[in-house]
C-alpha cells in the first residue's frame, strides 16, 4: 500500500504539471520586434496552479500558488520588471507553505529589490543527526514490518519557520554588483507531536510513542536545552556579485558568482548564539545549441566563521535571492535532490550541481510562449567543517545503557566524515513566457544511507539555480 501511495503521489503531481491554469491580463500584446528569438512579451502575465497531492506521511496537500509578471513595453524580455509570487498550501499532517514574494528591477531605479515574508510549518522535518555519514541511518527503524522497528517518525522533529527578508542589489561597474540585506528568522522547534499526528491515522496505523533521534540528542547533551526549542534571529548580510548571464531564469551563457557574509544575532537566553557565516557560490552556463541545449553547473560552500550557531540554523542554506520557499542545507529538492533533507547537518559544507537543460518543443497558446524541457542532473555535497561530537562522552553514555549500541548510531572514521554524498536524476519543465517554470524532478541517491526510499519526486517552481 505504501508503494501505491507513492506511485499515486508522483503521477498526480505530473498531471498537475500538465494542467496548469493559465490566465492573461487585458493589456498583453505580442511585439513584432525580434528580441528573444523573435518573440517578445509585453504587459502583465499571470500563471496559477492548484496545489493538490498525496503523501503517505505528509497527508493530503491542498492550496494554490500564483505568479504575476510585468514586462512593461517588452524591451527587457525575457527579464521582467516586477514579479509577485503567492502561495498558500497545507497538508493534513501539518506541513505548509504560506508565502508572499516580490522581485523587481524597477521599483528602485538601477537596483534589484526583493522582499519575502513566509511561514513554513513542518510537523515532521528530517533529522538524521550531525555530520553526514558520521551519523548512521537505520532504515529498519522506520519500517513498520521490520523486527527492530522504532517509529516512522524516528528521524523527524518539529521545525516551524517564520521569515521576513529584504535584499537590495546595486551596480558597481560592468558586471560587478554589491548586495545588502536584512531580515529575521524565527524558528519554533521541538519533538514530533505524536498524539497530534495519530489523530489523522486509523487504528492499526498509529505511531508508537517512543523517543526520536532528536530527543536522544537532547538526552545525550549533543543538542543543548537553550537551542532545543528554536529562537528568533535578526540578521544582516552584505557581499559582492559578478553576473554576466544573458537571462535570469534560463541563462544560455555567462557566469554568476557571489561572495557574502551573514551576521545573525539572537534574543534572550540565546544571546550566546550570535554568529557569522560566509558563503561562496559560482555558476557557469554554456550554450550547446542556442537556447535549446545548455550545460549548467554550480559549486559553492557555506561555513561558520565566528561565534556559535544553533543546530537548526545550520540547516538553513543562506542565499542572496530567495527563488524558492526554503533552502535546506544540505539535502532535499532545493539543494541535493534525492537525498533526505538536512542529511549534511554541519557547521560548514560544500556542494555541486551539474545539469544539462534541453528545450524539447516550443509553442504558443493565446499569445503566451511555452516550452517543454528536460534536465538530467548530478548533485553532490560534503562536510567541510564538522559539528562537534564528543566521541568519548558518547562511548560512556552507551556503556551505561546496555540496550543501545553506539555502532548503530555513529561511525567516527574520518573517511565517513568527509565522504561525498551523491545523487542523480532527471526533471521535466513546463514554462510560460520563460519565467513561470513548473518543475517535476525525480532523483535517487548513490548510497542508501542518504534516503530510505531510494528515490524522491519533487514538484517545484523554477530551476534549482
GROMACS .gro file of C-alpha atoms in nm:
model
  465
    1UNK     CA    1   0.000   0.000   0.000
    2UNK     CA    2   0.288   0.237   0.078
    3UNK     CA    3   0.432   0.193  -0.272
    4UNK     CA    4   0.088   0.252  -0.420
    5UNK     CA    5   0.058   0.582  -0.233
    6UNK     CA    6   0.398   0.694  -0.358
    7UNK     CA    7   0.304   0.594  -0.714
    8UNK     CA    8  -0.021   0.794  -0.690
    9UNK     CA    9   0.156   1.097  -0.550
   10UNK     CA   10   0.406   1.109  -0.834
   11UNK     CA   11   0.152   1.083  -1.111
   12UNK     CA   12  -0.098   1.319  -0.954
   13UNK     CA   13   0.181   1.578  -0.945
   14UNK     CA   14   0.274   1.509  -1.308
   15UNK     CA   15  -0.088   1.551  -1.408
   16UNK     CA   16  -0.099   1.887  -1.234
   17UNK     CA   17   0.211   1.999  -1.418
   18UNK     CA   18   0.038   1.940  -1.748
   19UNK     CA   19  -0.290   2.103  -1.642
   20UNK     CA   20  -0.159   2.440  -1.518
   21UNK     CA   21  -0.420   2.713  -1.516
   22UNK     CA   22  -0.301   2.998  -1.736
   23UNK     CA   23  -0.475   3.334  -1.748
   24UNK     CA   24  -0.377   3.652  -1.927
   25UNK     CA   25  -0.436   4.016  -1.848
   26UNK     CA   26  -0.620   4.254  -2.074
   27UNK     CA   27  -0.318   4.458  -2.179
   28UNK     CA   28  -0.096   4.175  -2.309
   29UNK     CA   29   0.031   4.200  -2.663
   30UNK     CA   30   0.285   4.033  -2.889
   31UNK     CA   31   0.557   4.253  -3.029
   32UNK     CA   32   0.670   4.234  -3.392
   33UNK     CA   33   1.029   4.315  -3.294
   34UNK     CA   34   1.290   4.039  -3.271
   35UNK     CA   35   1.443   4.023  -2.925
   36UNK     CA   36   1.415   3.674  -2.776
   37UNK     CA   37   1.435   3.462  -3.090
   38UNK     CA   38   1.164   3.672  -3.248
   39UNK     CA   39   0.913   3.666  -2.960
   40UNK     CA   40   0.859   3.940  -2.701
   41UNK     CA   41   0.603   3.960  -2.421
   42UNK     CA   42   0.454   4.289  -2.305
   43UNK     CA   43   0.243   4.396  -2.010
   44UNK     CA   44   0.115   4.159  -1.743
   45UNK     CA   45   0.112   3.778  -1.741
   46UNK     CA   46  -0.035   3.551  -1.479
   47UNK     CA   47   0.021   3.182  -1.403
   48UNK     CA   48  -0.161   2.980  -1.137
   49UNK     CA   49  -0.152   2.621  -1.020
   50UNK     CA   50  -0.361   2.426  -0.768
   51UNK     CA   51  -0.152   2.250  -0.501
   52UNK     CA   52  -0.306   1.903  -0.479
   53UNK     CA   53  -0.101   1.595  -0.390
   54UNK     CA   54  -0.088   1.299  -0.153
   55UNK     CA   55   0.195   1.167   0.060
   56UNK     CA   56   0.156   0.869   0.292
   57UNK     CA   57   0.340   1.057   0.570
   58UNK     CA   58   0.256   1.423   0.500
   59UNK     CA   59  -0.105   1.350   0.407
   60UNK     CA   60  -0.328   1.524   0.151
   61UNK     CA   61  -0.197   1.860   0.029
   62UNK     CA   62  -0.433   2.135  -0.077
   63UNK     CA   63  -0.392   2.500  -0.170
   64UNK     CA   64  -0.286   2.719  -0.462
   65UNK     CA   65   0.000   2.929  -0.592
   66UNK     CA   66   0.022   3.213  -0.842
   67UNK     CA   67   0.298   3.411  -1.012
   68UNK     CA   68   0.236   3.752  -1.173
   69UNK     CA   69   0.494   3.916  -1.405
   70UNK     CA   70   0.507   4.263  -1.557
   71UNK     CA   71   0.722   4.317  -1.869
   72UNK     CA   72   0.634   4.679  -1.948
   73UNK     CA   73   0.692   4.760  -2.316
   74UNK     CA   74   0.877   4.431  -2.366
   75UNK     CA   75   1.221   4.587  -2.415
   76UNK     CA   76   1.370   4.382  -2.128
   77UNK     CA   77   1.200   4.050  -2.214
   78UNK     CA   78   1.253   3.775  -2.103
   79UNK     CA   79   1.368   3.966  -1.793
   80UNK     CA   80   1.073   4.116  -1.606
   81UNK     CA   81   1.022   4.450  -1.433
   82UNK     CA   82   0.808   4.315  -1.148
   83UNK     CA   83   0.735   3.966  -1.017
   84UNK     CA   84   0.480   3.876  -0.748
   85UNK     CA   85   0.459   3.521  -0.610
   86UNK     CA   86   0.192   3.400  -0.367
   87UNK     CA   87   0.145   3.051  -0.225
   88UNK     CA   88  -0.082   2.907   0.040
   89UNK     CA   89  -0.079   2.530   0.085
   90UNK     CA   90  -0.116   2.288   0.373
   91UNK     CA   91  -0.136   1.916   0.436
   92UNK     CA   92  -0.342   1.704   0.670
   93UNK     CA   93  -0.017   1.613   0.850
   94UNK     CA   94   0.061   1.980   0.918
   95UNK     CA   95   0.321   2.081   0.664
   96UNK     CA   96   0.254   2.412   0.493
   97UNK     CA   97   0.384   2.700   0.286
   98UNK     CA   98   0.237   3.048   0.329
   99UNK     CA   99   0.443   3.292   0.127
  100UNK     CA  100   0.441   3.634  -0.037
  101UNK     CA  101   0.745   3.718  -0.252
  102UNK     CA  102   0.824   4.030  -0.459
  103UNK     CA  103   1.115   4.082  -0.700
  104UNK     CA  104   1.179   4.395  -0.907
  105UNK     CA  105   1.447   4.577  -1.105
  106UNK     CA  106   1.218   4.877  -1.145
  107UNK     CA  107   1.083   4.975  -0.801
  108UNK     CA  108   1.419   5.134  -0.712
  109UNK     CA  109   1.581   5.257  -1.036
  110UNK     CA  110   1.905   5.079  -1.126
  111UNK     CA  111   1.869   4.841  -0.830
  112UNK     CA  112   1.721   4.497  -0.780
  113UNK     CA  113   1.497   4.471  -0.475
  114UNK     CA  114   1.334   4.162  -0.326
  115UNK     CA  115   1.102   4.117  -0.031
  116UNK     CA  116   0.986   3.790   0.121
  117UNK     CA  117   0.755   3.704   0.408
  118UNK     CA  118   0.695   3.335   0.474
  119UNK     CA  119   0.559   3.098   0.733
  120UNK     CA  120   0.661   2.735   0.680
  121UNK     CA  121   0.527   2.498   0.947
  122UNK     CA  122   0.663   2.142   0.937
  123UNK     CA  123   0.545   1.885   1.190
  124UNK     CA  124   0.790   1.624   1.057
  125UNK     CA  125   1.115   1.780   0.938
  126UNK     CA  126   1.400   1.537   0.869
  127UNK     CA  127   1.666   1.498   1.138
  128UNK     CA  128   1.935   1.233   1.083
  129UNK     CA  129   2.200   1.368   1.317
  130UNK     CA  130   2.518   1.566   1.260
  131UNK     CA  131   2.799   1.546   1.005
  132UNK     CA  132   2.654   1.338   0.724
  133UNK     CA  133   2.774   0.978   0.715
  134UNK     CA  134   2.915   1.009   1.068
  135UNK     CA  135   2.551   0.970   1.175
  136UNK     CA  136   2.415   0.637   1.055
  137UNK     CA  137   2.061   0.586   0.931
  138UNK     CA  138   1.895   0.253   1.006
  139UNK     CA  139   1.611   0.210   0.756
  140UNK     CA  140   1.461  -0.079   0.957
  141UNK     CA  141   1.391   0.156   1.246
  142UNK     CA  142   1.131   0.341   1.034
  143UNK     CA  143   0.992   0.034   0.855
  144UNK     CA  144   0.678  -0.094   1.036
  145UNK     CA  145   0.728  -0.453   0.913
  146UNK     CA  146   1.086  -0.477   1.044
  147UNK     CA  147   1.162  -0.670   1.364
  148UNK     CA  148   1.358  -0.375   1.509
  149UNK     CA  149   1.103  -0.109   1.410
  150UNK     CA  150   1.105   0.202   1.630
  151UNK     CA  151   0.877   0.459   1.460
  152UNK     CA  152   0.815   0.608   1.117
  153UNK     CA  153   0.898   0.946   1.272
  154UNK     CA  154   1.219   0.835   1.447
  155UNK     CA  155   1.424   1.056   1.211
  156UNK     CA  156   1.187   1.353   1.237
  157UNK     CA  157   1.139   1.661   1.452
  158UNK     CA  158   0.909   1.963   1.451
  159UNK     CA  159   1.056   2.267   1.276
  160UNK     CA  160   0.838   2.570   1.207
  161UNK     CA  161   0.998   2.873   1.039
  162UNK     CA  162   0.880   3.233   1.013
  163UNK     CA  163   1.091   3.456   0.787
  164UNK     CA  164   1.093   3.820   0.680
  165UNK     CA  165   1.368   3.923   0.438
  166UNK     CA  166   1.455   4.227   0.227
  167UNK     CA  167   1.755   4.241  -0.008
  168UNK     CA  168   1.887   4.503  -0.249
  169UNK     CA  169   2.147   4.486  -0.524
  170UNK     CA  170   2.322   4.779  -0.694
  171UNK     CA  171   2.578   4.813  -0.970
  172UNK     CA  172   2.947   4.881  -0.906
  173UNK     CA  173   3.090   4.868  -1.260
  174UNK     CA  174   3.048   4.639  -1.556
  175UNK     CA  175   2.918   4.302  -1.436
  176UNK     CA  176   3.012   4.369  -1.073
  177UNK     CA  177   2.740   4.446  -0.819
  178UNK     CA  178   2.707   4.499  -0.445
  179UNK     CA  179   2.448   4.330  -0.223
  180UNK     CA  180   2.296   4.409   0.114
  181UNK     CA  181   2.007   4.262   0.309
  182UNK     CA  182   1.841   4.227   0.644
  183UNK     CA  183   1.572   4.010   0.792
  184UNK     CA  184   1.468   3.788   1.077
  185UNK     CA  185   1.438   3.412   1.111
  186UNK     CA  186   1.206   3.274   1.376
  187UNK     CA  187   1.242   2.901   1.447
  188UNK     CA  188   0.998   2.704   1.660
  189UNK     CA  189   1.144   2.355   1.704
  190UNK     CA  190   1.070   2.054   1.921
  191UNK     CA  191   0.995   1.685   1.929
  192UNK     CA  192   0.735   1.540   1.694
  193UNK     CA  193   0.383   1.573   1.836
  194UNK     CA  194   0.290   1.206   1.800
  195UNK     CA  195  -0.055   1.240   1.961
  196UNK     CA  196  -0.148   1.514   1.712
  197UNK     CA  197  -0.032   1.306   1.414
  198UNK     CA  198  -0.216   0.998   1.539
  199UNK     CA  199  -0.548   1.183   1.527
  200UNK     CA  200  -0.534   1.159   1.146
  201UNK     CA  201  -0.433   0.790   1.145
  202UNK     CA  202  -0.659   0.486   1.157
  203UNK     CA  203  -0.640   0.220   1.425
  204UNK     CA  204  -0.364  -0.023   1.347
  205UNK     CA  205  -0.161   0.255   1.181
  206UNK     CA  206  -0.090   0.465   1.490
  207UNK     CA  207   0.262   0.587   1.557
  208UNK     CA  208   0.428   0.442   1.870
  209UNK     CA  209   0.518   0.696   2.135
  210UNK     CA  210   0.892   0.628   2.159
  211UNK     CA  211   1.189   0.869   2.176
  212UNK     CA  212   1.301   1.007   1.839
  213UNK     CA  213   1.664   1.068   1.741
  214UNK     CA  214   1.609   1.438   1.812
  215UNK     CA  215   1.503   1.354   2.169
  216UNK     CA  216   1.801   1.118   2.202
  217UNK     CA  217   2.034   1.405   2.102
  218UNK     CA  218   1.878   1.617   2.377
  219UNK     CA  219   1.918   1.337   2.629
  220UNK     CA  220   2.283   1.280   2.528
  221UNK     CA  221   2.360   1.653   2.555
  222UNK     CA  222   2.450   1.695   2.187
  223UNK     CA  223   2.169   1.949   2.148
  224UNK     CA  224   2.160   2.192   2.440
  225UNK     CA  225   1.845   2.299   2.622
  226UNK     CA  226   1.893   2.660   2.501
  227UNK     CA  227   1.860   2.562   2.136
  228UNK     CA  228   1.609   2.280   2.175
  229UNK     CA  229   1.300   2.489   2.104
  230UNK     CA  230   1.433   2.732   1.845
  231UNK     CA  231   1.468   3.106   1.869
  232UNK     CA  232   1.450   3.441   1.689
  233UNK     CA  233   1.750   3.562   1.495
  234UNK     CA  234   1.770   3.900   1.318
  235UNK     CA  235   2.045   3.911   1.058
  236UNK     CA  236   2.244   4.150   0.837
  237UNK     CA  237   2.400   4.045   0.508
  238UNK     CA  238   2.648   4.201   0.268
  239UNK     CA  239   2.858   4.092  -0.027
  240UNK     CA  240   2.952   4.127  -0.393
  241UNK     CA  241   2.824   3.963  -0.710
  242UNK     CA  242   2.959   3.910  -1.060
  243UNK     CA  243   2.680   3.848  -1.311
  244UNK     CA  244   2.738   3.817  -1.686
  245UNK     CA  245   2.435   3.595  -1.759
  246UNK     CA  246   2.227   3.685  -2.063
  247UNK     CA  247   1.897   3.597  -1.891
  248UNK     CA  248   1.797   3.541  -1.530
  249UNK     CA  249   1.562   3.240  -1.529
  250UNK     CA  250   1.707   3.037  -1.818
  251UNK     CA  251   2.060   3.164  -1.887
  252UNK     CA  252   2.222   3.034  -2.205
  253UNK     CA  253   2.567   3.179  -2.133
  254UNK     CA  254   2.759   3.368  -1.872
  255UNK     CA  255   2.877   3.344  -1.512
  256UNK     CA  256   2.706   3.421  -1.186
  257UNK     CA  257   2.928   3.430  -0.875
  258UNK     CA  258   2.876   3.575  -0.530
  259UNK     CA  259   3.061   3.604  -0.201
  260UNK     CA  260   2.881   3.733   0.109
  261UNK     CA  261   2.877   3.735   0.487
  262UNK     CA  262   2.573   3.690   0.712
  263UNK     CA  263   2.578   3.803   1.075
  264UNK     CA  264   2.296   3.659   1.285
  265UNK     CA  265   2.211   3.781   1.632
  266UNK     CA  266   1.984   3.629   1.896
  267UNK     CA  267   1.740   3.728   2.171
  268UNK     CA  268   1.708   3.640   2.539
  269UNK     CA  269   1.883   3.329   2.666
  270UNK     CA  270   2.012   3.262   2.314
  271UNK     CA  271   2.248   3.560   2.301
  272UNK     CA  272   2.535   3.310   2.307
  273UNK     CA  273   2.434   3.204   1.955
  274UNK     CA  274   2.541   3.520   1.772
  275UNK     CA  275   2.747   3.408   1.476
  276UNK     CA  276   2.900   3.497   1.139
  277UNK     CA  277   2.880   3.273   0.830
  278UNK     CA  278   3.041   3.302   0.489
  279UNK     CA  279   2.904   3.186   0.154
  280UNK     CA  280   3.074   3.138  -0.183
  281UNK     CA  281   2.882   3.046  -0.496
  282UNK     CA  282   2.991   3.004  -0.858
  283UNK     CA  283   2.759   2.920  -1.151
  284UNK     CA  284   2.852   2.880  -1.516
  285UNK     CA  285   2.619   2.847  -1.816
  286UNK     CA  286   2.734   2.725  -2.158
  287UNK     CA  287   2.515   2.712  -2.469
  288UNK     CA  288   2.550   2.388  -2.664
  289UNK     CA  289   2.292   2.492  -2.924
  290UNK     CA  290   2.125   2.833  -2.896
  291UNK     CA  291   1.876   2.813  -2.606
  292UNK     CA  292   1.770   2.456  -2.691
  293UNK     CA  293   2.062   2.287  -2.514
  294UNK     CA  294   2.254   2.439  -2.221
  295UNK     CA  295   2.514   2.294  -1.987
  296UNK     CA  296   2.495   2.448  -1.638
  297UNK     CA  297   2.685   2.380  -1.319
  298UNK     CA  298   2.711   2.531  -0.972
  299UNK     CA  299   2.973   2.488  -0.697
  300UNK     CA  300   2.981   2.659  -0.362
  301UNK     CA  301   3.029   2.642   0.012
  302UNK     CA  302   2.888   2.776   0.340
  303UNK     CA  303   3.081   2.782   0.666
  304UNK     CA  304   3.069   2.923   1.016
  305UNK     CA  305   3.347   3.181   1.065
  306UNK     CA  306   3.289   3.303   1.420
  307UNK     CA  307   3.054   3.258   1.712
  308UNK     CA  308   2.817   2.970   1.782
  309UNK     CA  309   2.529   2.871   1.555
  310UNK     CA  310   2.235   2.662   1.684
  311UNK     CA  311   2.179   2.332   1.506
  312UNK     CA  312   1.854   2.447   1.342
  313UNK     CA  313   2.029   2.740   1.172
  314UNK     CA  314   2.297   2.505   1.039
  315UNK     CA  315   2.012   2.350   0.838
  316UNK     CA  316   1.947   2.686   0.666
  317UNK     CA  317   2.117   2.749   0.331
  318UNK     CA  318   2.194   3.122   0.313
  319UNK     CA  319   2.126   3.278  -0.026
  320UNK     CA  320   2.112   3.631  -0.165
  321UNK     CA  321   1.791   3.576  -0.360
  322UNK     CA  322   1.509   3.355  -0.235
  323UNK     CA  323   1.395   3.187  -0.555
  324UNK     CA  324   1.226   2.904  -0.362
  325UNK     CA  325   1.047   2.895  -0.029
  326UNK     CA  326   1.321   2.711   0.162
  327UNK     CA  327   1.681   2.609   0.104
  328UNK     CA  328   1.776   2.309   0.318
  329UNK     CA  329   2.143   2.254   0.393
  330UNK     CA  330   2.220   2.006   0.259
  331UNK     CA  331   1.972   1.757   0.116
  332UNK     CA  332   1.628   1.777  -0.039
  333UNK     CA  333   1.473   1.923  -0.351
  334UNK     CA  334   1.632   2.266  -0.302
  335UNK     CA  335   1.995   2.154  -0.269
  336UNK     CA  336   2.077   1.782  -0.315
  337UNK     CA  337   1.786   1.617  -0.492
  338UNK     CA  338   1.716   1.256  -0.397
  339UNK     CA  339   1.893   1.293  -0.061
  340UNK     CA  340   1.695   1.344   0.259
  341UNK     CA  341   1.663   1.699   0.388
  342UNK     CA  342   1.929   1.803   0.640
  343UNK     CA  343   2.139   1.492   0.567
  344UNK     CA  344   2.457   1.702   0.584
  345UNK     CA  345   2.395   1.896   0.905
  346UNK     CA  346   2.727   2.057   0.999
  347UNK     CA  347   2.897   2.391   1.062
  348UNK     CA  348   3.030   2.401   0.708
  349UNK     CA  349   2.956   2.223   0.381
  350UNK     CA  350   3.040   2.229   0.012
  351UNK     CA  351   2.814   2.136  -0.279
  352UNK     CA  352   2.798   2.097  -0.656
  353UNK     CA  353   2.509   2.065  -0.903
  354UNK     CA  354   2.551   1.973  -1.271
  355UNK     CA  355   2.269   1.988  -1.527
  356UNK     CA  356   2.202   1.954  -1.898
  357UNK     CA  357   1.898   2.165  -1.987
  358UNK     CA  358   1.707   2.086  -2.305
  359UNK     CA  359   1.409   2.263  -2.459
  360UNK     CA  360   1.230   1.986  -2.648
  361UNK     CA  361   0.946   2.182  -2.801
  362UNK     CA  362   0.823   2.543  -2.813
  363UNK     CA  363   0.468   2.655  -2.886
  364UNK     CA  364   0.224   2.944  -2.835
  365UNK     CA  365  -0.122   2.942  -2.677
  366UNK     CA  366  -0.330   3.262  -2.674
  367UNK     CA  367  -0.018   3.473  -2.741
  368UNK     CA  368   0.163   3.311  -2.447
  369UNK     CA  369   0.501   3.149  -2.519
  370UNK     CA  370   0.559   2.799  -2.382
  371UNK     CA  371   0.826   2.533  -2.389
  372UNK     CA  372   0.864   2.180  -2.254
  373UNK     CA  373   1.210   2.077  -2.136
  374UNK     CA  374   1.413   1.805  -1.971
  375UNK     CA  375   1.709   1.841  -1.736
  376UNK     CA  376   1.918   1.537  -1.633
  377UNK     CA  377   2.137   1.625  -1.335
  378UNK     CA  378   2.400   1.514  -1.085
  379UNK     CA  379   2.421   1.658  -0.730
  380UNK     CA  380   2.698   1.628  -0.469
  381UNK     CA  381   2.769   1.760  -0.121
  382UNK     CA  382   3.007   1.704   0.169
  383UNK     CA  383   3.104   1.820   0.518
  384UNK     CA  384   3.393   2.070   0.531
  385UNK     CA  385   3.356   2.190   0.892
  386UNK     CA  386   3.208   1.930   1.129
  387UNK     CA  387   2.975   1.997   1.417
  388UNK     CA  388   3.129   1.892   1.748
  389UNK     CA  389   3.052   1.539   1.865
  390UNK     CA  390   3.225   1.422   2.184
  391UNK     CA  391   3.312   1.062   2.096
  392UNK     CA  392   3.447   0.971   2.440
  393UNK     CA  393   3.140   1.110   2.621
  394UNK     CA  394   2.911   0.924   2.385
  395UNK     CA  395   3.104   0.600   2.435
  396UNK     CA  396   3.049   0.635   2.811
  397UNK     CA  397   2.675   0.703   2.766
  398UNK     CA  398   2.631   0.387   2.560
  399UNK     CA  399   2.836   0.178   2.806
  400UNK     CA  400   2.586   0.277   3.074
  401UNK     CA  401   2.294   0.172   2.851
  402UNK     CA  402   2.334  -0.195   2.753
  403UNK     CA  403   2.018  -0.188   2.538
  404UNK     CA  404   2.176   0.053   2.284
  405UNK     CA  405   2.491   0.022   2.072
  406UNK     CA  406   2.692   0.322   1.959
  407UNK     CA  407   2.775   0.148   1.630
  408UNK     CA  408   2.404   0.167   1.541
  409UNK     CA  409   2.419   0.546   1.558
  410UNK     CA  410   2.771   0.667   1.474
  411UNK     CA  411   3.075   0.594   1.258
  412UNK     CA  412   3.355   0.830   1.367
  413UNK     CA  413   3.606   0.736   1.097
  414UNK     CA  414   3.745   1.038   0.903
  415UNK     CA  415   3.670   0.857   0.577
  416UNK     CA  416   3.299   0.864   0.661
  417UNK     CA  417   3.305   1.223   0.788
  418UNK     CA  418   3.436   1.373   0.465
  419UNK     CA  419   3.282   1.127   0.219
  420UNK     CA  420   3.077   1.294  -0.059
  421UNK     CA  421   2.703   1.242  -0.083
  422UNK     CA  422   2.593   1.186  -0.445
  423UNK     CA  423   2.260   1.168  -0.627
  424UNK     CA  424   2.132   1.186  -0.983
  425UNK     CA  425   1.801   1.227  -1.160
  426UNK     CA  426   1.600   1.393  -1.433
  427UNK     CA  427   1.343   1.672  -1.444
  428UNK     CA  428   1.051   1.778  -1.659
  429UNK     CA  429   0.990   2.151  -1.714
  430UNK     CA  430   0.681   2.328  -1.847
  431UNK     CA  431   0.741   2.703  -1.885
  432UNK     CA  432   0.529   3.003  -1.979
  433UNK     CA  433   0.696   3.322  -2.105
  434UNK     CA  434   1.041   3.195  -1.995
  435UNK     CA  435   0.990   3.282  -1.626
  436UNK     CA  436   0.694   3.083  -1.491
  437UNK     CA  437   0.854   2.737  -1.485
  438UNK     CA  438   0.677   2.433  -1.338
  439UNK     CA  439   0.928   2.167  -1.243
  440UNK     CA  440   0.882   1.798  -1.169
  441UNK     CA  441   1.206   1.618  -1.076
  442UNK     CA  442   1.285   1.256  -0.989
  443UNK     CA  443   1.613   1.172  -0.816
  444UNK     CA  444   1.788   0.887  -0.638
  445UNK     CA  445   2.096   0.875  -0.412
  446UNK     CA  446   2.407   0.667  -0.484
  447UNK     CA  447   2.418   0.548  -0.121
  448UNK     CA  448   2.116   0.401   0.058
  449UNK     CA  449   2.232   0.581   0.375
  450UNK     CA  450   2.101   0.902   0.216
  451UNK     CA  451   1.735   0.806   0.168
  452UNK     CA  452   1.534   0.505   0.292
  453UNK     CA  453   1.303   0.504  -0.012
  454UNK     CA  454   1.595   0.519  -0.257
  455UNK     CA  455   1.414   0.770  -0.478
  456UNK     CA  456   1.228   1.100  -0.442
  457UNK     CA  457   0.996   1.312  -0.652
  458UNK     CA  458   0.964   1.692  -0.626
  459UNK     CA  459   0.724   1.950  -0.768
  460UNK     CA  460   0.874   2.300  -0.758
  461UNK     CA  461   0.868   2.636  -0.930
  462UNK     CA  462   1.173   2.732  -1.137
  463UNK     CA  463   1.517   2.581  -1.187
  464UNK     CA  464   1.740   2.491  -0.894
  465UNK     CA  465   1.994   2.756  -0.995
   0.00000   0.00000   0.00000
